[in-house]
Coordinates of C-alpha atoms in Angstrom, one line a residue:
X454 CA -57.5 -48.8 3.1
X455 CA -56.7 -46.5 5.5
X456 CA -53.2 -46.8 7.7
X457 CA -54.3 -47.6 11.2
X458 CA -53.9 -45.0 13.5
X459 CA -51.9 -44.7 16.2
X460 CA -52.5 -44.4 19.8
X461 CA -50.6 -41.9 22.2
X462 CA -48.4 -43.5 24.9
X463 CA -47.4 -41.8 28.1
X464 CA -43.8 -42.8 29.5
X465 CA -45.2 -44.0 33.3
X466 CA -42.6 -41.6 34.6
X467 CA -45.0 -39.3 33.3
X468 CA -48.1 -40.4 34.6
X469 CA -49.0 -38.7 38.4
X470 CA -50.6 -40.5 40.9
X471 CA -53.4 -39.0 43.8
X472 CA -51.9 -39.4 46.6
X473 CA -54.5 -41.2 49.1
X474 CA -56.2 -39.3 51.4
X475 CA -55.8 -40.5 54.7
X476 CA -58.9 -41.8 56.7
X477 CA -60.3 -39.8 60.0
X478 CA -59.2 -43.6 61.6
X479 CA -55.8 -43.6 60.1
X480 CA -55.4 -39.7 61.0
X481 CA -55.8 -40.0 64.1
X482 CA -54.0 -43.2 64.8
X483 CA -50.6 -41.1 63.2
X484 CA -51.8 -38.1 65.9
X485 CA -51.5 -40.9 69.1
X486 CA -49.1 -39.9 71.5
X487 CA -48.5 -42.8 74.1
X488 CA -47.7 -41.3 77.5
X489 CA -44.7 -42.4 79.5
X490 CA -44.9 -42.7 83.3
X491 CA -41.8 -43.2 85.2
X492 CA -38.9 -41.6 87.2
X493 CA -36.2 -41.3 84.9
X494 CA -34.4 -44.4 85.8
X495 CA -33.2 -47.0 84.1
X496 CA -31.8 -50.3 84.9
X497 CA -28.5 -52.3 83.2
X498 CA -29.2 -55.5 81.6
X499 CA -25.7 -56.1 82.2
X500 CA -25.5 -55.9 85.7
X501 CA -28.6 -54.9 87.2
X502 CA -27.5 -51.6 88.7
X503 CA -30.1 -49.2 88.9
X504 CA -29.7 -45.7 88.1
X505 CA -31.8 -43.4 90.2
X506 CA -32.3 -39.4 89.2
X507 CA -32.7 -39.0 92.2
X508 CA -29.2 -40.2 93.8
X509 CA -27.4 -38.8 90.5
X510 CA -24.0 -40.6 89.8
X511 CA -21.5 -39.0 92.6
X512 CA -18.5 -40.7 90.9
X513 CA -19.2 -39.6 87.6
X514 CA -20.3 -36.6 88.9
X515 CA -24.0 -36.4 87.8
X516 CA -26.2 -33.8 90.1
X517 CA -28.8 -36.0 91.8
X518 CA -32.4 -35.1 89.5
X519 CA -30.9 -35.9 86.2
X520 CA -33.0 -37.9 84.3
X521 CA -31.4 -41.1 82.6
X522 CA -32.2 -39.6 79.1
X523 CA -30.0 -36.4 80.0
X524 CA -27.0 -38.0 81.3
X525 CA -23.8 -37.3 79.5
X526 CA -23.3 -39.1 75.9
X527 CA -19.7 -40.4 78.0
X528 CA -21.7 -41.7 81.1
X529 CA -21.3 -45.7 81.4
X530 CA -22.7 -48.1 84.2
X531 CA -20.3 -47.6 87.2
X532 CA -20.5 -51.2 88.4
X533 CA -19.6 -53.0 84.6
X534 CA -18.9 -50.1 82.4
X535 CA -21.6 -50.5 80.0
X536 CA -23.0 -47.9 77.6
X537 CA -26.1 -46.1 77.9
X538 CA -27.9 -48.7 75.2
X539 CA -27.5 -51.3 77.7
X540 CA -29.8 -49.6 79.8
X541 CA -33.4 -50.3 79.8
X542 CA -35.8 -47.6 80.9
X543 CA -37.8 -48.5 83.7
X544 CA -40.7 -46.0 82.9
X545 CA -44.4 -47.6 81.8
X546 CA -46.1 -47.2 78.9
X547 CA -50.2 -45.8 78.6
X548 CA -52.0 -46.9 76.0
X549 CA -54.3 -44.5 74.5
X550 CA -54.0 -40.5 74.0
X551 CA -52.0 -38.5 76.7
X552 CA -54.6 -35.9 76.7
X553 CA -57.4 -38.3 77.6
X554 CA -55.6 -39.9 80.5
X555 CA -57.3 -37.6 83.0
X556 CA -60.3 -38.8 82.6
X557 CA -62.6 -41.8 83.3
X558 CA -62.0 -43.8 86.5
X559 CA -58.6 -44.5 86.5
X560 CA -58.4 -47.1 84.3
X561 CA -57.0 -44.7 81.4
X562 CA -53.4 -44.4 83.3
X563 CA -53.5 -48.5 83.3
X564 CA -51.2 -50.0 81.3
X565 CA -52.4 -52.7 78.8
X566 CA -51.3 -55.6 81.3
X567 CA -53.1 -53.6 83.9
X568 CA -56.1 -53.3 82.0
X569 CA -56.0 -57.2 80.8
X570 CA -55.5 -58.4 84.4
X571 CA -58.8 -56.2 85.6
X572 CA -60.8 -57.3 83.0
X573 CA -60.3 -61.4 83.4
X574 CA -59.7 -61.1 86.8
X575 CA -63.3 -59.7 86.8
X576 CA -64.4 -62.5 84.6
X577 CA -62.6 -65.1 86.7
X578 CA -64.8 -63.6 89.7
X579 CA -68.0 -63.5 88.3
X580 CA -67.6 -67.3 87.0
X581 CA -66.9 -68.7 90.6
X582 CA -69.6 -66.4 91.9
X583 CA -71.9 -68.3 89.4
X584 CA -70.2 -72.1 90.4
X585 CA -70.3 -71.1 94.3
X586 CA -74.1 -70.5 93.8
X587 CA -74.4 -74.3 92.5
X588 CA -72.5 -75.6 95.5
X589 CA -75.3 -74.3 98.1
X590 CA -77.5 -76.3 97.2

């Protein structure tokens, strides 16, 4: 009788994997750029103080058009002294691609509440529209 033979194993350290191509969906959902609108100020969820590029920081000093996101590393809220992370940014977020948001009409520089609001507000409309017409007769 013949010994059995044997069969080759590969240590899976070995063994190379295809990475998956991405899908056209999935490629451009990684290419998305959300654009920001806003001023450059930000507001402290400590206190509430407001900074405004436009005013700067005079004590500081910070020239008045400094955005929030270039103020010094050092700068802190000058009403409770908190850092820069306890700032939020008061600037909106568009949904969609920031090259696209010139077209349309208007509704591509809405922001997602925006958009929801138009939409069932719309809806909401064309319901009582529909009930008002029972109630003439």
């Amino acid at each position: 009788e013949a010994p059995p033979q044997s069969v080759g194993y590969v240590p899976l350290s070995d063994i190379k994997m295809d990475e998956p191509e991405l899908s056209e969906a999935d490629r451009l959902r990684a290419a998305e750029k959300f654009m920001v609108v806003g001023d450059g100020s930000a507001e402290c969820q400590g206190c509430g103080f407001t900074y405004d590029p436009r005013a700067g920081d005079p004590d500081y000093p910070v020239a008045p058009g400094t955005a929030f996101a270039e103020l010094p590393e050092d700068w802190r809220c000058p009403i409770c002294g908190a850092g820069q992370e306890k700032f939020k940014d008061k600037g909106k977020v568009v949904a969609g691609f920031a090259e696209n948001q010139g077209y349309g009409f208007g509704t591509n520089t809405m922001t997602g509440e925006q958009k929801s609001l138009l939409i069932y507000g719309t809806i909401a409309f064309f319901i009582s529209l529909f009930l008002g017409g029972y109630l003439l007769n």
